Amino acid sequence: MKYRQAVIEDIKQMSEIRLSVTENILSDPSKVTMAMYEDYLERLGRGWVCEIDNVIVGFVYAAKEDNSIWALFVKKQCESSGIGKRLLQHAVSWLFNLGAQKIVLSTEANTRADLFYGHQGWTRGKISNGTEVTYS
């Protein structure tokens, strides 16, 4: 496994991973545009990928304006292999190095992601809109 900072050429594979999930499905995939992926590479944040044999199997984005995790997704066949944990560490370390005092994220309640963040030591907040839970 190779971890590295994401670049524009990675966006197609990252988008494919994002659109392939069976939980935290986008209600309207057109709302997450290629321009957004590009913006979070440097202007609004930073992204990292994990590759196996030159194929991206997971990615994370950190948003610097609100010190949040904008996205963290791993291909289903690579889940439970430590990829998500390591990607999250890259993003969190970067935000703390920028001076963040607190980092936040949100995910769909009662999903594998919800359990994952709890197991990583994040503090679970309230559920809003009946389906989304925040962590810090």
C-alpha positions as a printed NumPy array, in Angstrom:
array([[  0.   ,   0.   ,   0.   ],
       [  1.224,   3.45 ,  -0.892],
       [ -0.131,   6.643,   0.685],
       [  0.413,   9.989,  -0.987],
       [ -1.098,  13.411,  -1.505],
       [ -3.898,  13.392,  -4.078],
       [ -3.49 ,  15.123,  -7.444],
       [ -5.944,  16.159, -10.169],
       [ -5.314,  12.959, -12.123],
       [ -6.706,  10.969,  -9.149],
       [-10.122,  12.619,  -9.176],
       [-11.757,  10.186, -11.62 ],
       [-10.846,   7.176,  -9.465],
       [-11.821,   8.974,  -6.251],
       [-15.207,   9.863,  -7.715],
       [-15.742,   6.256,  -8.802],
       [-15.061,   5.093,  -5.243],
       [-17.423,   7.73 ,  -3.813],
       [-20.218,   6.741,  -6.182],
       [-19.784,   3.006,  -5.507],
       [-20.655,   3.074,  -1.795],
       [-23.683,   1.252,  -0.41 ],
       [-23.988,   3.495,   2.68 ],
       [-23.766,   7.287,   2.868],
       [-25.088,   7.362,  -0.681],
       [-25.389,  10.774,  -2.276],
       [-29.047,  11.628,  -2.756],
       [-28.003,  13.767,  -5.72 ],
       [-24.554,  12.798,  -7.093],
       [-24.477,  15.916,  -9.267],
       [-24.074,  18.033,  -6.107],
       [-20.488,  16.788,  -5.674],
       [-18.811,  18.153,  -8.773],
       [-15.372,  17.578, -10.265],
       [-14.649,  21.226,  -9.462],
       [-15.274,  20.475,  -5.784],
       [-12.803,  17.587,  -5.908],
       [-10.249,  19.967,  -7.454],
       [-10.927,  22.771,  -4.962],
       [-10.317,  20.481,  -1.995],
       [ -6.941,  19.38 ,  -3.374],
       [ -5.267,  22.665,  -2.394],
       [ -7.452,  25.773,  -2.366],
       [ -9.989,  24.614,   0.241],
       [ -8.09 ,  21.741,   1.759],
       [ -5.964,  18.765,   0.908],
       [ -6.533,  15.17 ,  -0.139],
       [ -4.642,  11.904,   0.188],
       [ -5.044,   8.563,  -1.515],
       [ -4.047,   4.991,  -0.854],
       [ -2.902,   2.96 ,  -3.848],
       [ -2.408,  -0.733,  -4.335],
       [ -0.635,  -1.65 ,  -7.568],
       [ -1.188,   1.909,  -8.881],
       [ -4.958,   1.69 ,  -8.334],
       [ -6.573,   4.036,  -5.826],
       [ -8.447,   2.068,  -3.175],
       [ -9.26 ,   4.862,  -0.742],
       [ -9.119,   8.612,  -0.27 ],
       [ -9.644,  11.339,   2.279],
       [-10.132,  15.095,   2.04 ],
       [ -9.554,  17.624,   4.834],
       [-11.224,  21.037,   4.65 ],
       [ -9.105,  23.792,   6.176],
       [-11.747,  26.538,   6.449],
       [-13.858,  24.673,   9.011],
       [-11.281,  22.08 ,  10.156],
       [-13.376,  19.178,   8.965],
       [-13.065,  15.889,   7.182],
       [-14.913,  16.508,   3.916],
       [-14.718,  12.926,   2.664],
       [-13.249,   9.536,   3.597],
       [-14.041,   6.514,   1.445],
       [-12.441,   3.119,   0.891],
       [-13.331,   0.539,  -1.734],
       [-15.575,  -2.109,  -0.227],
       [-13.13 ,  -4.947,  -0.923],
       [-10.412,  -3.047,   1.014],
       [-12.452,  -2.184,   4.106],
       [-11.175,  -3.411,   7.494],
       [ -7.576,  -3.336,   6.28 ],
       [ -6.494,  -0.175,   8.132],
       [ -6.625,   2.046,   5.041],
       [ -9.352,   4.335,   6.378],
       [ -7.586,   4.714,   9.713],
       [ -4.285,   5.66 ,   8.089],
       [ -5.907,   8.067,   5.61 ],
       [ -7.771,   9.732,   8.468],
       [ -4.486,  10.151,  10.348],
       [ -2.983,  12.009,   7.368],
       [ -5.911,  14.437,   7.23 ],
       [ -6.117,  15.009,  10.982],
       [ -2.366,  15.571,  11.313],
       [ -2.431,  18.108,   8.481],
       [ -5.303,  20.054,  10.051],
       [ -3.661,  20.071,  13.488],
       [ -0.387,  21.219,  11.907],
       [ -2.323,  24.169,  10.424],
       [ -3.422,  25.104,  13.929],
       [ -6.813,  23.43 ,  14.267],
       [ -7.917,  23.058,  17.886],
       [-10.86 ,  20.797,  17.04 ],
       [-11.718,  18.744,  13.96 ],
       [-15.264,  17.807,  12.999],
       [-17.013,  15.56 ,  10.52 ],
       [-20.448,  14.192,   9.837],
       [-21.697,  10.899,   8.508],
       [-24.888,   8.929,   8.19 ],
       [-26.034,   7.544,  11.545],
       [-26.034,   3.797,  12.206],
       [-23.644,   2.936,   9.375],
       [-20.212,   1.3  ,   9.248],
       [-18.726,   4.824,   9.054],
       [-20.585,   5.79 ,  12.225],
       [-19.047,   2.8  ,  14.03 ],
       [-15.617,   3.45 ,  12.48 ],
       [-15.307,   6.988,  13.836],
       [-16.392,   5.851,  17.29 ],
       [-13.739,   3.132,  17.248],
       [-11.139,   5.736,  16.268],
       [-11.885,   7.67 ,  19.468],
       [-13.996,  10.462,  17.999],
       [-16.794,  11.874,  20.176],
       [-20.242,  11.235,  18.734],
       [-22.593,  14.191,  18.711],
       [-26.3  ,  14.52 ,  18.145],
       [-28.207,  13.201,  15.166],
       [-29.631,  15.924,  12.936],
       [-32.164,  15.619,  10.126],
       [-32.919,  12.167,  11.51 ],
       [-30.01 ,  10.606,   9.638],
       [-26.765,  12.57 ,  10.054],
       [-24.474,  12.375,  13.072],
       [-21.562,  14.685,  13.859],
       [-18.229,  13.769,  15.407],
       [-15.419,  15.803,  16.919]])
